[in-house]
Amino acid sequence: MSNLSSTTQDIVIQHPERWTLILRVGYSAVKFIMYCDDIENSLISRELPLNLDMNDYLKALENCIYDNPVLIQDFKTIAVSVASRHFVILPDEMCADDTMLDVVDYMYVDDDGDREQCQLEGTGASIAYTLPHGVISFLQRTFNMPKIVHHLTPLVRYSTIKSEKSRMTKMLVHISDSEMDMCVMRNGELMMANTFTCRNVDEMQYYILNAWQNLSLDVMNDELQLSGDKAVRDELMPHLRKYISYVMPIIFPASAMKIGQDAIKAPFDLILLSQCVL
């Protein structure tokens, strides 16, 4: 069976205390990678759909994890990226817990989910977000001391690292399913980070060009990098090159190839989480 499938029955982990587990808890599926630094080509990557027939997200998530007991072993390191469309990003001087929670409450008054926050390392900012009630506590009691971050964190961290010594403004975009994550860095400073839900390539192009214009990026000198769904990228990039000179794929972290030859096929945000955030 391929290491890129939708089941876990074939996975047998010897000495899980030597392995790393990285998960993305999404709206309709849980994606994960696991690997052992001491074993060549150990990378395993899977996607597990959530059964949302009962319209109970927490229950669907619990069933998904418990139905795949390989995920709840005593791993050396565990990191979890949680998808949330309701979030705010604030500078550190405004990141006291009460302030961030007040802003989230004001922005999303009808959202009665749990409030969480995490620092965006290297940016001087933090992100506060909401999740369905009980999700964070479930993750914390089910996994062994997991590092839990908002789903934009890996892309922002990667963008920060790549922009530290660059004078060029860079827009990095990651496309997965119908979601488009975007991060813009200028002179090492975070200008924007956001997620857009897009029905087609035309909407993706609109959001990219709109952000490009509103942030006054230079179409001749600044850079747009894309990752994620290859078919979508191949369709999108020629359209964007009509307006922006430098449009290219995001450079895949060379360090990730050490954990497995299939790394380039694994979810890019999970690879970034493993290489840039842990």
mmCIF file of C-alpha atoms in Angstrom:
data_model
loop_
_atom_site.group_PDB
_atom_site.id
_atom_site.type_symbol
_atom_site.label_atom_id
_atom_site.label_comp_id
_atom_site.label_asym_id
_atom_site.label_seq_id
_atom_site.Cartn_x
_atom_site.Cartn_y
_atom_site.Cartn_z
ATOM 1 C CA MET A 1 0.000 0.000 0.000
ATOM 2 C CA SER A 2 1.231 3.497 -0.814
ATOM 3 C CA ASN A 3 2.425 5.699 2.017
ATOM 4 C CA LEU A 4 0.012 8.317 0.639
ATOM 5 C CA SER A 5 -3.396 6.739 1.287
ATOM 6 C CA SER A 6 -6.556 7.158 3.375
ATOM 7 C CA THR A 7 -6.169 4.318 5.886
ATOM 8 C CA THR A 8 -3.789 3.461 8.726
ATOM 9 C CA GLN A 9 -4.358 -0.265 9.172
ATOM 10 C CA ASP A 10 -1.041 -1.124 7.553
ATOM 11 C CA ILE A 11 1.031 1.245 9.713
ATOM 12 C CA VAL A 12 3.112 -0.431 12.410
ATOM 13 C CA ILE A 13 5.399 1.865 14.370
ATOM 14 C CA GLN A 14 8.224 0.306 16.330
ATOM 15 C CA HIS A 15 9.528 2.549 19.108
ATOM 16 C CA PRO A 16 7.100 5.470 18.632
ATOM 17 C CA GLU A 17 9.162 7.406 21.178
ATOM 18 C CA ARG A 18 11.643 7.976 18.313
ATOM 19 C CA TRP A 19 8.985 9.286 15.892
ATOM 20 C CA THR A 20 7.450 12.685 15.180
ATOM 21 C CA LEU A 21 3.730 13.116 14.436
ATOM 22 C CA ILE A 22 2.436 16.216 12.628
ATOM 23 C CA LEU A 23 -1.316 16.674 12.093
ATOM 24 C CA ARG A 24 -3.599 19.197 10.426
ATOM 25 C CA VAL A 25 -7.092 19.131 11.890
ATOM 26 C CA GLY A 26 -9.204 20.514 9.059
ATOM 27 C CA TYR A 27 -12.875 21.191 8.449
ATOM 28 C CA SER A 28 -13.592 17.873 6.737
ATOM 29 C CA ALA A 29 -10.472 15.735 7.224
ATOM 30 C CA VAL A 30 -7.420 15.088 9.353
ATOM 31 C CA LYS A 31 -4.139 15.033 7.452
ATOM 32 C CA PHE A 32 -0.959 13.803 9.047
ATOM 33 C CA ILE A 33 2.653 12.918 8.481
ATOM 34 C CA MET A 34 4.859 10.846 10.738
ATOM 35 C CA TYR A 35 8.556 10.137 10.463
ATOM 36 C CA CYS A 36 11.645 9.037 12.363
ATOM 37 C CA ASP A 37 14.836 11.042 11.930
ATOM 38 C CA ASP A 38 16.913 7.900 12.518
ATOM 39 C CA ILE A 39 15.249 5.834 9.757
ATOM 40 C CA GLU A 40 15.890 6.586 6.102
ATOM 41 C CA ASN A 41 12.746 7.300 4.026
ATOM 42 C CA SER A 42 10.501 6.778 7.040
ATOM 43 C CA LEU A 43 7.917 9.407 6.062
ATOM 44 C CA ILE A 44 4.276 8.284 6.115
ATOM 45 C CA SER A 45 1.501 10.638 4.958
ATOM 46 C CA ARG A 46 -2.240 10.076 5.097
ATOM 47 C CA GLU A 47 -5.588 11.865 4.896
ATOM 48 C CA LEU A 48 -8.495 10.676 7.044
ATOM 49 C CA PRO A 49 -11.972 12.035 6.231
ATOM 50 C CA LEU A 50 -14.284 13.169 9.027
ATOM 51 C CA ASN A 51 -17.777 11.693 9.113
ATOM 52 C CA LEU A 52 -19.911 14.799 9.607
ATOM 53 C CA ASP A 53 -23.286 13.112 9.015
ATOM 54 C CA MET A 54 -24.316 13.799 12.622
ATOM 55 C CA ASN A 55 -23.401 17.496 12.259
ATOM 56 C CA ASP A 56 -21.197 17.187 15.359
ATOM 57 C CA TYR A 57 -17.638 18.248 14.530
ATOM 58 C CA LEU A 58 -16.087 17.299 17.878
ATOM 59 C CA LYS A 59 -17.630 13.823 17.811
ATOM 60 C CA ALA A 60 -16.491 13.298 14.215
ATOM 61 C CA LEU A 61 -12.953 14.315 15.175
ATOM 62 C CA GLU A 62 -12.933 12.041 18.219
ATOM 63 C CA ASN A 63 -14.139 9.079 16.135
ATOM 64 C CA CYS A 64 -11.538 9.747 13.451
ATOM 65 C CA ILE A 65 -8.663 9.757 15.940
ATOM 66 C CA TYR A 66 -9.865 6.820 18.045
ATOM 67 C CA ASP A 67 -10.574 4.743 14.935
ATOM 68 C CA ASN A 68 -6.889 5.123 14.027
ATOM 69 C CA PRO A 69 -5.038 4.150 17.215
ATOM 70 C CA VAL A 70 -1.641 4.447 15.531
ATOM 71 C CA LEU A 71 -2.072 8.204 16.053
ATOM 72 C CA ILE A 72 -2.321 8.059 19.840
ATOM 73 C CA GLN A 73 0.928 6.337 20.637
ATOM 74 C CA ASP A 74 3.589 7.954 22.789
ATOM 75 C CA PHE A 75 5.463 9.874 20.072
ATOM 76 C CA LYS A 76 8.653 11.828 20.696
ATOM 77 C CA THR A 77 7.175 15.049 19.308
ATOM 78 C CA ILE A 78 3.622 15.986 18.319
ATOM 79 C CA ALA A 79 2.472 19.148 16.563
ATOM 80 C CA VAL A 80 -1.068 19.989 15.500
ATOM 81 C CA SER A 81 -2.173 22.653 13.030
ATOM 82 C CA VAL A 82 -5.841 23.549 13.513
ATOM 83 C CA ALA A 83 -7.905 25.131 10.740
ATOM 84 C CA SER A 84 -9.921 28.173 11.751
ATOM 85 C CA ARG A 85 -11.470 30.854 9.542
ATOM 86 C CA HIS A 86 -12.229 33.069 12.538
ATOM 87 C CA PHE A 87 -8.988 34.715 13.637
ATOM 88 C CA VAL A 88 -7.262 38.048 14.232
ATOM 89 C CA ILE A 89 -3.576 38.973 14.073
ATOM 90 C CA LEU A 90 -2.314 41.632 16.485
ATOM 91 C CA PRO A 91 1.122 43.101 17.316
ATOM 92 C CA ASP A 92 2.761 41.885 20.514
ATOM 93 C CA GLU A 93 1.998 45.112 22.379
ATOM 94 C CA MET A 94 -1.710 44.294 21.997
ATOM 95 C CA CYS A 95 -1.384 40.594 22.728
ATOM 96 C CA ALA A 96 -2.396 40.460 26.371
ATOM 97 C CA ASP A 97 -4.906 37.631 26.746
ATOM 98 C CA ASP A 98 -7.830 39.890 27.631
ATOM 99 C CA THR A 99 -7.185 42.245 24.711
ATOM 100 C CA MET A 100 -6.969 39.489 22.121
ATOM 101 C CA LEU A 101 -10.052 37.743 23.444
ATOM 102 C CA ASP A 102 -11.983 41.009 23.438
ATOM 103 C CA VAL A 103 -11.065 41.590 19.792
ATOM 104 C CA VAL A 104 -12.062 38.051 18.831
ATOM 105 C CA ASP A 105 -15.358 38.427 20.678
ATOM 106 C CA TYR A 106 -16.027 41.710 18.890
ATOM 107 C CA MET A 107 -15.105 40.348 15.448
ATOM 108 C CA TYR A 108 -17.021 37.069 15.776
ATOM 109 C CA VAL A 109 -19.848 37.827 18.166
ATOM 110 C CA ASP A 110 -21.967 34.886 16.982
ATOM 111 C CA ASP A 111 -19.146 32.339 17.389
ATOM 112 C CA ASP A 112 -19.508 30.575 20.742
ATOM 113 C CA GLY A 113 -16.480 28.312 20.244
ATOM 114 C CA ASP A 114 -13.329 28.204 22.341
ATOM 115 C CA ARG A 115 -10.744 30.984 22.043
ATOM 116 C CA GLU A 116 -7.035 30.226 21.627
ATOM 117 C CA GLN A 117 -3.911 32.082 20.576
ATOM 118 C CA CYS A 118 -0.344 31.407 19.483
ATOM 119 C CA GLN A 119 2.689 33.547 18.722
ATOM 120 C CA LEU A 120 3.867 34.069 15.157
ATOM 121 C CA GLU A 121 7.564 33.716 15.871
ATOM 122 C CA GLY A 122 9.816 36.339 14.347
ATOM 123 C CA THR A 123 7.000 38.681 13.328
ATOM 124 C CA GLY A 124 6.311 40.599 16.523
ATOM 125 C CA ALA A 125 2.700 39.451 16.359
ATOM 126 C CA SER A 126 0.350 36.753 17.589
ATOM 127 C CA ILE A 127 -2.792 35.171 16.205
ATOM 128 C CA ALA A 128 -5.979 34.555 18.190
ATOM 129 C CA TYR A 129 -8.631 32.237 16.804
ATOM 130 C CA THR A 130 -11.756 30.250 17.569
ATOM 131 C CA LEU A 131 -12.416 26.519 17.386
ATOM 132 C CA PRO A 132 -15.541 24.422 17.971
ATOM 133 C CA HIS A 133 -16.119 23.918 21.672
ATOM 134 C CA GLY A 134 -14.063 21.107 23.163
ATOM 135 C CA VAL A 135 -11.581 20.602 20.299
ATOM 136 C CA ILE A 136 -8.521 22.027 22.066
ATOM 137 C CA SER A 137 -9.181 20.122 25.288
ATOM 138 C CA PHE A 138 -9.669 16.909 23.288
ATOM 139 C CA LEU A 139 -6.342 17.383 21.493
ATOM 140 C CA GLN A 140 -4.527 18.194 24.731
ATOM 141 C CA ARG A 141 -5.801 15.144 26.607
ATOM 142 C CA THR A 142 -5.466 12.724 23.675
ATOM 143 C CA PHE A 143 -1.940 13.562 22.529
ATOM 144 C CA ASN A 144 1.231 13.762 24.584
ATOM 145 C CA MET A 145 2.030 17.457 25.111
ATOM 146 C CA PRO A 146 1.162 18.564 21.558
ATOM 147 C CA LYS A 147 2.301 21.893 20.143
ATOM 148 C CA ILE A 148 -0.952 23.406 18.808
ATOM 149 C CA VAL A 149 -0.857 26.250 16.284
ATOM 150 C CA HIS A 150 -3.232 28.031 13.936
ATOM 151 C CA HIS A 151 -3.131 26.731 10.368
ATOM 152 C CA LEU A 152 -1.472 29.929 9.051
ATOM 153 C CA THR A 153 1.492 29.572 11.397
ATOM 154 C CA PRO A 154 3.692 27.287 9.220
ATOM 155 C CA LEU A 155 3.367 29.494 6.118
ATOM 156 C CA VAL A 156 4.005 32.676 8.120
ATOM 157 C CA ARG A 157 7.054 31.159 9.794
ATOM 158 C CA TYR A 158 8.478 29.922 6.480
ATOM 159 C CA SER A 159 7.849 33.346 4.922
ATOM 160 C CA THR A 160 9.570 35.055 7.843
ATOM 161 C CA ILE A 161 12.663 32.876 7.511
ATOM 162 C CA LYS A 162 12.867 33.406 3.752
ATOM 163 C CA SER A 163 12.457 37.176 4.085
ATOM 164 C CA GLU A 164 14.945 37.845 6.873
ATOM 165 C CA LYS A 165 17.785 38.862 4.525
ATOM 166 C CA SER A 166 15.744 39.915 1.501
ATOM 167 C CA ARG A 167 14.850 43.444 0.451
ATOM 168 C CA MET A 168 12.265 42.100 -1.974
ATOM 169 C CA THR A 169 8.623 42.039 -0.942
ATOM 170 C CA LYS A 170 7.317 38.494 -1.224
ATOM 171 C CA MET A 171 3.799 37.116 -1.388
ATOM 172 C CA LEU A 172 3.581 33.408 -0.588
ATOM 173 C CA VAL A 173 0.377 31.526 -1.372
ATOM 174 C CA HIS A 174 -0.518 27.955 -0.463
ATOM 175 C CA ILE A 175 -3.494 26.289 -2.182
ATOM 176 C CA SER A 176 -5.238 23.261 -0.702
ATOM 177 C CA ASP A 177 -8.692 22.078 -1.731
ATOM 178 C CA SER A 178 -10.835 25.248 -1.857
ATOM 179 C CA GLU A 179 -8.673 27.184 0.601
ATOM 180 C CA MET A 180 -5.927 29.657 -0.271
ATOM 181 C CA ASP A 181 -3.529 30.776 2.482
ATOM 182 C CA MET A 182 -1.616 33.993 1.820
ATOM 183 C CA CYS A 183 1.306 35.694 3.540
ATOM 184 C CA VAL A 184 3.069 38.916 2.502
ATOM 185 C CA MET A 185 6.453 39.939 3.911
ATOM 186 C CA ARG A 186 8.236 43.242 3.243
ATOM 187 C CA ASN A 187 11.793 43.833 4.507
ATOM 188 C CA GLY A 188 11.340 41.016 6.982
ATOM 189 C CA GLU A 189 8.085 42.440 8.377
ATOM 190 C CA LEU A 190 4.692 40.778 8.220
ATOM 191 C CA MET A 191 2.335 42.861 6.099
ATOM 192 C CA MET A 192 -0.576 40.429 5.803
ATOM 193 C CA ALA A 193 -1.645 36.863 6.521
ATOM 194 C CA ASN A 194 -5.075 35.576 5.581
ATOM 195 C CA THR A 195 -7.084 32.640 4.265
ATOM 196 C CA PHE A 196 -9.546 32.845 1.381
ATOM 197 C CA THR A 197 -12.203 30.323 0.389
ATOM 198 C CA CYS A 198 -12.263 30.141 -3.414
ATOM 199 C CA ARG A 199 -14.652 28.353 -5.762
ATOM 200 C CA ASN A 200 -12.347 28.455 -8.781
ATOM 201 C CA VAL A 201 -9.093 29.769 -10.232
ATOM 202 C CA ASP A 202 -10.703 33.071 -11.228
ATOM 203 C CA GLU A 203 -11.482 33.851 -7.583
ATOM 204 C CA MET A 204 -7.940 32.919 -6.557
ATOM 205 C CA GLN A 205 -6.543 35.276 -9.177
ATOM 206 C CA TYR A 206 -8.860 38.045 -7.972
ATOM 207 C CA TYR A 207 -7.807 37.742 -4.325
ATOM 208 C CA ILE A 208 -4.104 37.608 -5.199
ATOM 209 C CA LEU A 209 -4.170 40.615 -7.511
ATOM 210 C CA ASN A 210 -6.413 42.581 -5.150
ATOM 211 C CA ALA A 211 -4.018 42.040 -2.239
ATOM 212 C CA TRP A 212 -1.061 42.813 -4.503
ATOM 213 C CA GLN A 213 -2.582 46.153 -5.465
ATOM 214 C CA ASN A 214 -3.820 47.117 -1.997
ATOM 215 C CA LEU A 215 -0.394 46.457 -0.462
ATOM 216 C CA SER A 216 1.344 48.385 -3.269
ATOM 217 C CA LEU A 217 3.562 45.516 -4.373
ATOM 218 C CA ASP A 218 5.755 46.141 -7.418
ATOM 219 C CA VAL A 219 4.676 44.076 -10.444
ATOM 220 C CA MET A 220 8.163 44.361 -11.950
ATOM 221 C CA ASN A 221 10.364 43.614 -8.948
ATOM 222 C CA ASP A 222 8.436 41.879 -6.160
ATOM 223 C CA GLU A 223 7.876 38.147 -6.015
ATOM 224 C CA LEU A 224 4.881 35.807 -5.896
ATOM 225 C CA GLN A 225 5.478 32.199 -4.839
ATOM 226 C CA LEU A 226 2.837 29.464 -4.901
ATOM 227 C CA SER A 227 2.587 25.990 -3.398
ATOM 228 C CA GLY A 228 -0.053 23.312 -3.040
ATOM 229 C CA ASP A 229 -2.329 21.682 -5.575
ATOM 230 C CA LYS A 230 -0.179 21.318 -8.717
ATOM 231 C CA ALA A 231 -3.047 21.240 -11.210
ATOM 232 C CA VAL A 232 -4.456 24.460 -9.801
ATOM 233 C CA ARG A 233 -1.038 26.114 -9.761
ATOM 234 C CA ASP A 234 -0.387 25.134 -13.370
ATOM 235 C CA GLU A 235 -3.661 26.734 -14.382
ATOM 236 C CA LEU A 236 -3.240 29.831 -12.223
ATOM 237 C CA MET A 237 0.369 30.805 -12.868
ATOM 238 C CA PRO A 238 0.064 31.742 -16.594
ATOM 239 C CA HIS A 239 -2.814 34.113 -15.757
ATOM 240 C CA LEU A 240 -0.827 35.782 -12.972
ATOM 241 C CA ARG A 241 2.268 36.166 -15.163
ATOM 242 C CA LYS A 242 0.280 38.537 -17.370
ATOM 243 C CA TYR A 243 0.357 41.030 -14.491
ATOM 244 C CA ILE A 244 3.306 40.049 -12.261
ATOM 245 C CA SER A 245 6.822 39.463 -13.581
ATOM 246 C CA TYR A 246 8.088 37.058 -10.929
ATOM 247 C CA VAL A 247 5.635 34.190 -10.381
ATOM 248 C CA MET A 248 7.125 30.852 -9.376
ATOM 249 C CA PRO A 249 6.611 27.763 -7.199
ATOM 250 C CA ILE A 250 7.665 27.990 -3.568
ATOM 251 C CA ILE A 251 11.076 26.414 -3.098
ATOM 252 C CA PHE A 252 10.641 23.078 -1.316
ATOM 253 C CA PRO A 253 12.788 22.874 1.854
ATOM 254 C CA ALA A 254 15.768 20.655 1.010
ATOM 255 C CA SER A 255 15.954 19.531 4.634
ATOM 256 C CA ALA A 256 12.557 17.827 4.268
ATOM 257 C CA MET A 257 13.934 15.314 1.766
ATOM 258 C CA LYS A 258 15.903 13.761 4.610
ATOM 259 C CA ILE A 259 12.707 12.376 6.141
ATOM 260 C CA GLY A 260 11.520 10.598 3.007
ATOM 261 C CA GLN A 261 11.419 10.568 -0.774
ATOM 262 C CA ASP A 262 7.649 11.132 -0.644
ATOM 263 C CA ALA A 263 8.064 14.408 1.249
ATOM 264 C CA ILE A 264 7.367 16.430 -1.879
ATOM 265 C CA LYS A 265 3.988 14.630 -2.203
ATOM 266 C CA ALA A 266 2.971 15.245 1.400
ATOM 267 C CA PRO A 267 0.844 18.254 2.476
ATOM 268 C CA PHE A 268 3.166 21.232 2.155
ATOM 269 C CA ASP A 269 1.873 22.977 5.269
ATOM 270 C CA LEU A 270 2.712 19.899 7.366
ATOM 271 C CA ILE A 271 6.201 19.764 5.866
ATOM 272 C CA LEU A 272 6.647 23.440 6.752
ATOM 273 C CA LEU A 273 5.391 22.775 10.280
ATOM 274 C CA SER A 274 7.952 19.996 10.697
ATOM 275 C CA GLN A 275 10.850 22.013 9.273
ATOM 276 C CA CYS A 276 10.130 25.589 10.374
ATOM 277 C CA VAL A 277 7.998 25.555 13.517
ATOM 278 C CA LEU A 278 9.152 22.609 15.615
#
